[in-house]
Amino acid sequence: MQNEKFDIEILKLIENKLDNIYSIAKSNYNDHPELMDTIENLAKVANIFAKSKIQELKGQDISSSPQGLIVSKIANSYDRMQNYEKQKNDINIPPWKL
């Protein structure tokens, strides 16, 4: 038996947790849309990686071409975080004087 860096059963548990995170973020979207969308996208990306790794470890061909979806989900999350940083830095609080 090879010394695998990833275990299929652990990857399945990770995949399950990521599905749960995705579901919670999706169902609570209205609470904070930007945050939940970012969490949803990142959970989806990690899940795609886990599924691809499981297929690879089983010796199966990866059933789809996940790279495009991963790139778009990461880009969306990246843009949201960049906008958050910009908004945070653009807040002008007038100086407090006595």
mmCIF file of N, CA and C in Angstrom, residues 38 42 73-83:
data_model
loop_
_atom_site.group_PDB
_atom_site.id
_atom_site.type_symbol
_atom_site.label_atom_id
_atom_site.label_comp_id
_atom_site.label_asym_id
_atom_site.label_seq_id
_atom_site.Cartn_x
_atom_site.Cartn_y
_atom_site.Cartn_z
ATOM 1 N N THR A 38 -19.605 34.925 -0.443
ATOM 2 C CA THR A 38 -18.175 34.624 -0.407
ATOM 3 C C THR A 38 -17.935 33.257 0.230
ATOM 4 N N LEU A 42 -16.373 29.909 -1.676
ATOM 5 C CA LEU A 42 -15.155 29.248 -1.205
ATOM 6 C C LEU A 42 -15.421 27.800 -0.803
ATOM 7 N N LYS A 73 -15.349 31.152 -9.283
ATOM 8 C CA LYS A 73 -15.760 31.255 -7.876
ATOM 9 C C LYS A 73 -14.700 31.997 -7.052
ATOM 10 N N ILE A 74 -13.445 31.707 -7.310
ATOM 11 C CA ILE A 74 -12.360 32.403 -6.607
ATOM 12 C C ILE A 74 -12.360 33.878 -6.991
ATOM 13 N N ALA A 75 -12.563 34.169 -8.264
ATOM 14 C CA ALA A 75 -12.577 35.565 -8.721
ATOM 15 C C ALA A 75 -13.698 36.339 -8.040
ATOM 16 N N ASN A 76 -14.860 35.720 -7.917
ATOM 17 C CA ASN A 76 -15.993 36.363 -7.261
ATOM 18 C C ASN A 76 -15.659 36.662 -5.800
ATOM 19 N N SER A 77 -15.122 35.691 -5.098
ATOM 20 C CA SER A 77 -14.761 35.890 -3.688
ATOM 21 C C SER A 77 -13.654 36.928 -3.536
ATOM 22 N N TYR A 78 -12.687 36.869 -4.421
ATOM 23 C CA TYR A 78 -11.588 37.830 -4.385
ATOM 24 C C TYR A 78 -12.109 39.254 -4.583
ATOM 25 N N ASP A 79 -12.984 39.433 -5.575
ATOM 26 C CA ASP A 79 -13.561 40.759 -5.831
ATOM 27 C C ASP A 79 -14.352 41.268 -4.625
ATOM 28 N N ARG A 80 -15.117 40.399 -4.019
ATOM 29 C CA ARG A 80 -15.892 40.806 -2.838
ATOM 30 C C ARG A 80 -14.969 41.246 -1.696
ATOM 31 N N MET A 81 -13.898 40.517 -1.498
ATOM 32 C CA MET A 81 -12.965 40.872 -0.421
ATOM 33 C C MET A 81 -12.230 42.174 -0.744
ATOM 34 N N GLN A 82 -11.891 42.379 -2.006
ATOM 35 C CA GLN A 82 -11.241 43.624 -2.399
ATOM 36 C C GLN A 82 -12.187 44.803 -2.193
ATOM 37 N N ASN A 83 -13.462 44.630 -2.548
ATOM 38 C CA ASN A 83 -14.456 45.678 -2.329
ATOM 39 C C ASN A 83 -14.646 45.955 -0.844
#
